[in-house]
């Protein structure tokens, strides 16, 4: 399918406005300190890059990769594929994820990162599909709450495709 045929759920302008508001909110919650963003590859990349560019003050970043979806339904299995370059001891950590669906990935991630003794650990997700939750998970900052639709674009993929769409679209 050509990307031109993917219907829009969240247009670019709405993404930009919401991400800017989230950046300001996150900074307001930790005004004078460094914020250490952990981007979950690869879906969180566009969100992270817009988020940090909309933010004032000191920021550092690190990246990790977890096993992701095969197709459109979660296997429920989470695997660490690439670990962080830096430790988290004493840092104000913010996890940056594309979407929280069943919650299994984020739950796993929060557990392993909390064990590394950050000063604070918070989570920012661009999207949330609450009707799909299998496990309760705390998310501090949510961009948009959406229905149970499979979405692509702005970093989110279907079998590695469509990450480059500049908006969030629905795959039918
Ligand atoms: P969870 O463990 O079920 O919460 O799944 C989280 C991961 O599944 C996300 O980080 C995405 O990589 C992927 N995912 C869940 N829903 C979607 C979707 O609608 N589009 C693209 N990827 C999705
Ligand atoms: Mg992901």
mmCIF file of C-alpha atoms and ligand atoms in Angstrom:
data_model
loop_
_atom_site.group_PDB
_atom_site.id
_atom_site.type_symbol
_atom_site.label_atom_id
_atom_site.label_comp_id
_atom_site.label_asym_id
_atom_site.label_seq_id
_atom_site.Cartn_x
_atom_site.Cartn_y
_atom_site.Cartn_z
ATOM 1 C CA UNK A 1 0.000 0.000 0.000
ATOM 2 C CA UNK A 2 1.313 3.449 -0.854
ATOM 3 C CA UNK A 3 1.570 5.813 2.102
ATOM 4 C CA UNK A 4 -0.744 8.208 0.250
ATOM 5 C CA UNK A 5 -3.608 5.757 0.877
ATOM 6 C CA UNK A 6 -3.309 5.696 4.680
ATOM 7 C CA UNK A 7 -6.168 7.673 6.259
ATOM 8 C CA UNK A 8 -5.241 10.244 8.887
ATOM 9 C CA UNK A 9 -6.131 9.767 12.537
ATOM 10 C CA UNK A 10 -3.925 12.502 14.029
ATOM 11 C CA UNK A 11 -2.596 15.168 11.656
ATOM 12 C CA UNK A 12 0.882 16.659 11.836
ATOM 13 C CA UNK A 13 -0.276 19.964 13.277
ATOM 14 C CA UNK A 14 -2.087 18.260 16.177
ATOM 15 C CA UNK A 15 0.994 16.109 16.882
ATOM 16 C CA UNK A 16 3.226 19.153 16.907
ATOM 17 C CA UNK A 17 0.970 21.095 19.286
ATOM 18 C CA UNK A 18 0.490 18.212 21.684
ATOM 19 C CA UNK A 19 4.177 17.265 21.775
ATOM 20 C CA UNK A 20 5.133 20.883 22.478
ATOM 21 C CA UNK A 21 2.623 21.017 25.346
ATOM 22 C CA UNK A 22 4.005 17.749 26.764
ATOM 23 C CA UNK A 23 7.570 19.079 26.576
ATOM 24 C CA UNK A 24 6.560 22.137 28.575
ATOM 25 C CA UNK A 25 4.676 20.018 31.105
ATOM 26 C CA UNK A 26 7.623 17.657 31.608
ATOM 27 C CA UNK A 27 10.015 20.582 32.050
ATOM 28 C CA UNK A 28 7.637 22.289 34.493
ATOM 29 C CA UNK A 29 7.680 19.131 36.638
ATOM 30 C CA UNK A 30 11.508 19.156 36.813
ATOM 31 C CA UNK A 31 12.480 22.809 36.338
ATOM 32 C CA UNK A 32 16.174 23.137 37.080
ATOM 33 C CA UNK A 33 17.625 19.710 36.571
ATOM 34 C CA UNK A 34 18.907 17.570 33.754
ATOM 35 C CA UNK A 35 16.300 15.318 32.194
ATOM 36 C CA UNK A 36 17.584 11.969 30.944
ATOM 37 C CA UNK A 37 15.371 10.621 28.180
ATOM 38 C CA UNK A 38 15.327 6.927 27.407
ATOM 39 C CA UNK A 39 13.978 6.410 23.914
ATOM 40 C CA UNK A 40 12.537 3.020 23.096
ATOM 41 C CA UNK A 41 13.665 2.154 19.579
ATOM 42 C CA UNK A 42 12.505 2.390 17.002
ATOM 43 C CA UNK A 43 8.930 3.650 17.439
ATOM 44 C CA UNK A 44 9.807 6.387 19.942
ATOM 45 C CA UNK A 45 12.334 8.138 17.708
ATOM 46 C CA UNK A 46 10.147 10.824 16.097
ATOM 47 C CA UNK A 47 8.392 11.545 19.394
ATOM 48 C CA UNK A 48 11.725 11.898 21.221
ATOM 49 C CA UNK A 49 13.247 14.158 18.602
ATOM 50 C CA UNK A 50 10.278 16.545 18.558
ATOM 51 C CA UNK A 51 9.920 16.404 22.353
ATOM 52 C CA UNK A 52 13.502 17.383 23.178
ATOM 53 C CA UNK A 53 13.570 20.127 20.559
ATOM 54 C CA UNK A 54 10.492 21.699 22.146
ATOM 55 C CA UNK A 55 12.176 21.747 25.552
ATOM 56 C CA UNK A 56 14.310 24.221 27.468
ATOM 57 C CA UNK A 57 17.165 23.398 29.788
ATOM 58 C CA UNK A 58 19.553 20.500 30.165
ATOM 59 C CA UNK A 59 18.695 17.250 28.447
ATOM 60 C CA UNK A 60 20.543 13.989 27.817
ATOM 61 C CA UNK A 61 19.384 10.961 25.843
ATOM 62 C CA UNK A 62 19.988 7.265 25.647
ATOM 63 C CA UNK A 63 18.415 4.527 23.577
ATOM 64 C CA UNK A 64 17.281 0.983 24.084
ATOM 65 C CA UNK A 65 15.550 -1.601 21.961
ATOM 66 C CA UNK A 66 13.044 -4.237 23.012
ATOM 67 C CA UNK A 67 11.486 -7.005 20.982
ATOM 68 C CA UNK A 68 8.420 -5.654 19.252
ATOM 69 C CA UNK A 69 5.323 -6.874 17.553
ATOM 70 C CA UNK A 70 5.306 -9.460 14.804
ATOM 71 C CA UNK A 71 2.331 -8.245 12.774
ATOM 72 C CA UNK A 72 -0.588 -6.566 14.527
ATOM 73 C CA UNK A 73 -1.034 -8.655 17.689
ATOM 74 C CA UNK A 74 1.221 -8.741 20.716
ATOM 75 C CA UNK A 75 3.116 -11.925 21.487
ATOM 76 C CA UNK A 76 3.206 -10.863 25.133
ATOM 77 C CA UNK A 77 6.901 -11.678 25.192
ATOM 78 C CA UNK A 78 9.402 -8.916 25.837
ATOM 79 C CA UNK A 79 13.093 -9.245 25.071
ATOM 80 C CA UNK A 80 15.917 -6.747 25.562
ATOM 81 C CA UNK A 81 17.700 -6.328 22.227
ATOM 82 C CA UNK A 82 19.879 -3.276 22.893
ATOM 83 C CA UNK A 83 20.708 -2.027 26.370
ATOM 84 C CA UNK A 84 21.481 1.556 27.421
ATOM 85 C CA UNK A 85 24.956 3.063 27.127
ATOM 86 C CA UNK A 86 24.779 4.823 30.529
ATOM 87 C CA UNK A 87 23.673 3.966 34.052
ATOM 88 C CA UNK A 88 20.628 5.637 35.619
ATOM 89 C CA UNK A 89 21.826 6.139 39.203
ATOM 90 C CA UNK A 90 20.690 9.544 40.512
ATOM 91 C CA UNK A 91 19.196 10.696 37.205
ATOM 92 C CA UNK A 92 15.774 12.142 36.433
ATOM 93 C CA UNK A 93 14.732 9.548 33.889
ATOM 94 C CA UNK A 94 11.864 9.851 31.421
ATOM 95 C CA UNK A 95 10.972 6.810 29.306
ATOM 96 C CA UNK A 96 9.807 7.806 25.827
ATOM 97 C CA UNK A 97 7.560 5.242 24.124
ATOM 98 C CA UNK A 98 5.464 5.433 20.984
ATOM 99 C CA UNK A 99 2.373 3.622 22.293
ATOM 100 C CA UNK A 100 1.114 1.703 25.299
ATOM 101 C CA UNK A 101 -1.146 -1.100 24.144
ATOM 102 C CA UNK A 102 -1.364 -4.209 26.370
ATOM 103 C CA UNK A 103 1.097 -2.526 28.749
ATOM 104 C CA UNK A 104 3.384 -5.579 28.852
ATOM 105 C CA UNK A 105 6.365 -3.866 27.222
ATOM 106 C CA UNK A 106 6.189 -0.796 29.419
ATOM 107 C CA UNK A 107 5.659 -2.820 32.575
ATOM 108 C CA UNK A 108 8.792 -4.830 31.843
ATOM 109 C CA UNK A 109 10.759 -1.705 30.993
ATOM 110 C CA UNK A 110 9.732 0.188 34.134
ATOM 111 C CA UNK A 111 10.728 -2.800 36.285
ATOM 112 C CA UNK A 112 14.215 -3.154 34.846
ATOM 113 C CA UNK A 113 14.904 0.596 34.840
ATOM 114 C CA UNK A 114 13.633 1.129 38.384
ATOM 115 C CA UNK A 115 16.115 -1.508 39.536
ATOM 116 C CA UNK A 116 18.930 0.761 38.276
ATOM 117 C CA UNK A 117 18.153 3.375 40.961
ATOM 118 C CA UNK A 118 17.211 6.517 39.052
ATOM 119 C CA UNK A 119 16.395 9.559 41.191
ATOM 120 C CA UNK A 120 13.003 9.755 39.491
ATOM 121 C CA UNK A 121 11.427 7.533 36.841
ATOM 122 C CA UNK A 122 8.605 8.822 34.698
ATOM 123 C CA UNK A 123 7.027 7.685 31.449
ATOM 124 C CA UNK A 124 5.845 9.582 28.392
ATOM 125 C CA UNK A 125 3.810 7.779 25.708
ATOM 126 C CA UNK A 126 2.627 9.482 22.571
ATOM 127 C CA UNK A 127 -0.398 7.192 22.296
ATOM 128 C CA UNK A 128 -2.426 4.971 24.599
ATOM 129 C CA UNK A 129 -4.990 2.283 23.761
ATOM 130 C CA UNK A 130 -6.526 1.690 27.215
ATOM 131 C CA UNK A 131 -9.110 -0.828 25.987
ATOM 132 C CA UNK A 132 -6.277 -3.257 25.133
ATOM 133 C CA UNK A 133 -4.551 -3.276 28.532
ATOM 134 C CA UNK A 134 -3.598 -6.687 29.942
ATOM 135 C CA UNK A 135 -1.640 -5.253 32.836
ATOM 136 C CA UNK A 136 -2.068 -2.014 34.746
ATOM 137 C CA UNK A 137 0.805 0.339 34.078
ATOM 138 C CA UNK A 138 1.410 3.921 35.198
ATOM 139 C CA UNK A 139 2.020 6.488 32.458
ATOM 140 C CA UNK A 140 2.796 10.052 33.579
ATOM 141 C CA UNK A 141 2.390 11.802 30.234
ATOM 142 C CA UNK A 142 0.061 10.656 27.433
ATOM 143 C CA UNK A 143 -0.163 12.461 24.099
ATOM 144 C CA UNK A 144 -3.417 11.011 22.809
ATOM 145 C CA UNK A 145 -5.787 8.284 23.979
ATOM 146 C CA UNK A 146 -7.085 6.312 21.000
ATOM 147 C CA UNK A 147 -9.558 3.523 20.226
ATOM 148 C CA UNK A 148 -8.486 -0.014 19.444
ATOM 149 C CA UNK A 149 -7.176 0.652 15.915
ATOM 150 C CA UNK A 150 -3.818 -0.334 14.482
ATOM 151 C CA UNK A 151 -1.975 2.885 13.791
ATOM 152 C CA UNK A 152 1.183 3.692 11.854
ATOM 153 C CA UNK A 153 3.349 6.695 11.111
ATOM 154 C CA UNK A 154 5.401 9.212 13.108
ATOM 155 C CA UNK A 155 7.704 6.345 14.129
ATOM 156 C CA UNK A 156 5.087 3.587 14.448
ATOM 157 C CA UNK A 157 5.337 0.713 12.019
ATOM 158 C CA UNK A 158 3.610 -2.274 10.547
ATOM 159 C CA UNK A 159 6.352 -4.817 9.790
ATOM 160 C CA UNK A 160 8.920 -1.984 9.737
ATOM 161 C CA UNK A 161 7.019 0.044 7.145
ATOM 162 C CA UNK A 162 5.243 3.418 7.438
ATOM 163 C CA UNK A 163 7.462 4.886 10.184
ATOM 164 C CA UNK A 164 8.179 7.813 7.875
ATOM 165 C CA UNK A 165 4.550 8.948 7.541
ATOM 166 C CA UNK A 166 4.538 12.480 8.995
ATOM 167 C CA UNK A 167 1.167 11.907 10.709
ATOM 168 C CA UNK A 168 -0.584 9.092 12.612
ATOM 169 C CA UNK A 169 -2.679 7.033 10.217
ATOM 170 C CA UNK A 170 -4.938 4.008 10.567
ATOM 171 C CA UNK A 171 -3.949 0.790 8.856
ATOM 172 C CA UNK A 172 -7.042 -0.985 7.535
HETATM 173 P P1 LIG B 1 2.372 -3.514 24.438
HETATM 174 O O1 LIG B 1 3.462 -4.286 25.100
HETATM 175 O O2 LIG B 1 1.237 -4.409 24.006
HETATM 176 O O3 LIG B 1 1.884 -2.337 25.239
HETATM 177 O O4 LIG B 1 2.934 -3.030 23.054
HETATM 178 C C1 LIG B 1 3.763 -1.989 22.921
HETATM 179 C C2 LIG B 1 4.421 -2.010 21.565
HETATM 180 O O5 LIG B 1 3.608 -2.635 20.554
HETATM 181 C C3 LIG B 1 4.595 -0.602 21.115
HETATM 182 O O6 LIG B 1 5.798 -0.059 21.594
HETATM 183 C C4 LIG B 1 4.553 -0.746 19.618
HETATM 184 O O7 LIG B 1 5.842 -1.046 19.124
HETATM 185 C C5 LIG B 1 3.640 -1.910 19.355
HETATM 186 N N1 LIG B 1 2.265 -1.471 19.023
HETATM 187 C C6 LIG B 1 1.140 -1.569 19.759
HETATM 188 N N2 LIG B 1 0.074 -1.065 19.135
HETATM 189 C C7 LIG B 1 0.539 -0.614 17.952
HETATM 190 C C8 LIG B 1 -0.106 0.054 16.840
HETATM 191 O O8 LIG B 1 -1.310 0.346 16.795
HETATM 192 N N3 LIG B 1 0.714 0.362 15.800
HETATM 193 C C9 LIG B 1 2.049 0.090 15.781
HETATM 194 N N4 LIG B 1 2.675 -0.526 16.792
HETATM 195 C C10 LIG B 1 1.927 -0.879 17.869
HETATM 196 MG MG1 LIG B 2 7.537 0.302 20.503
#
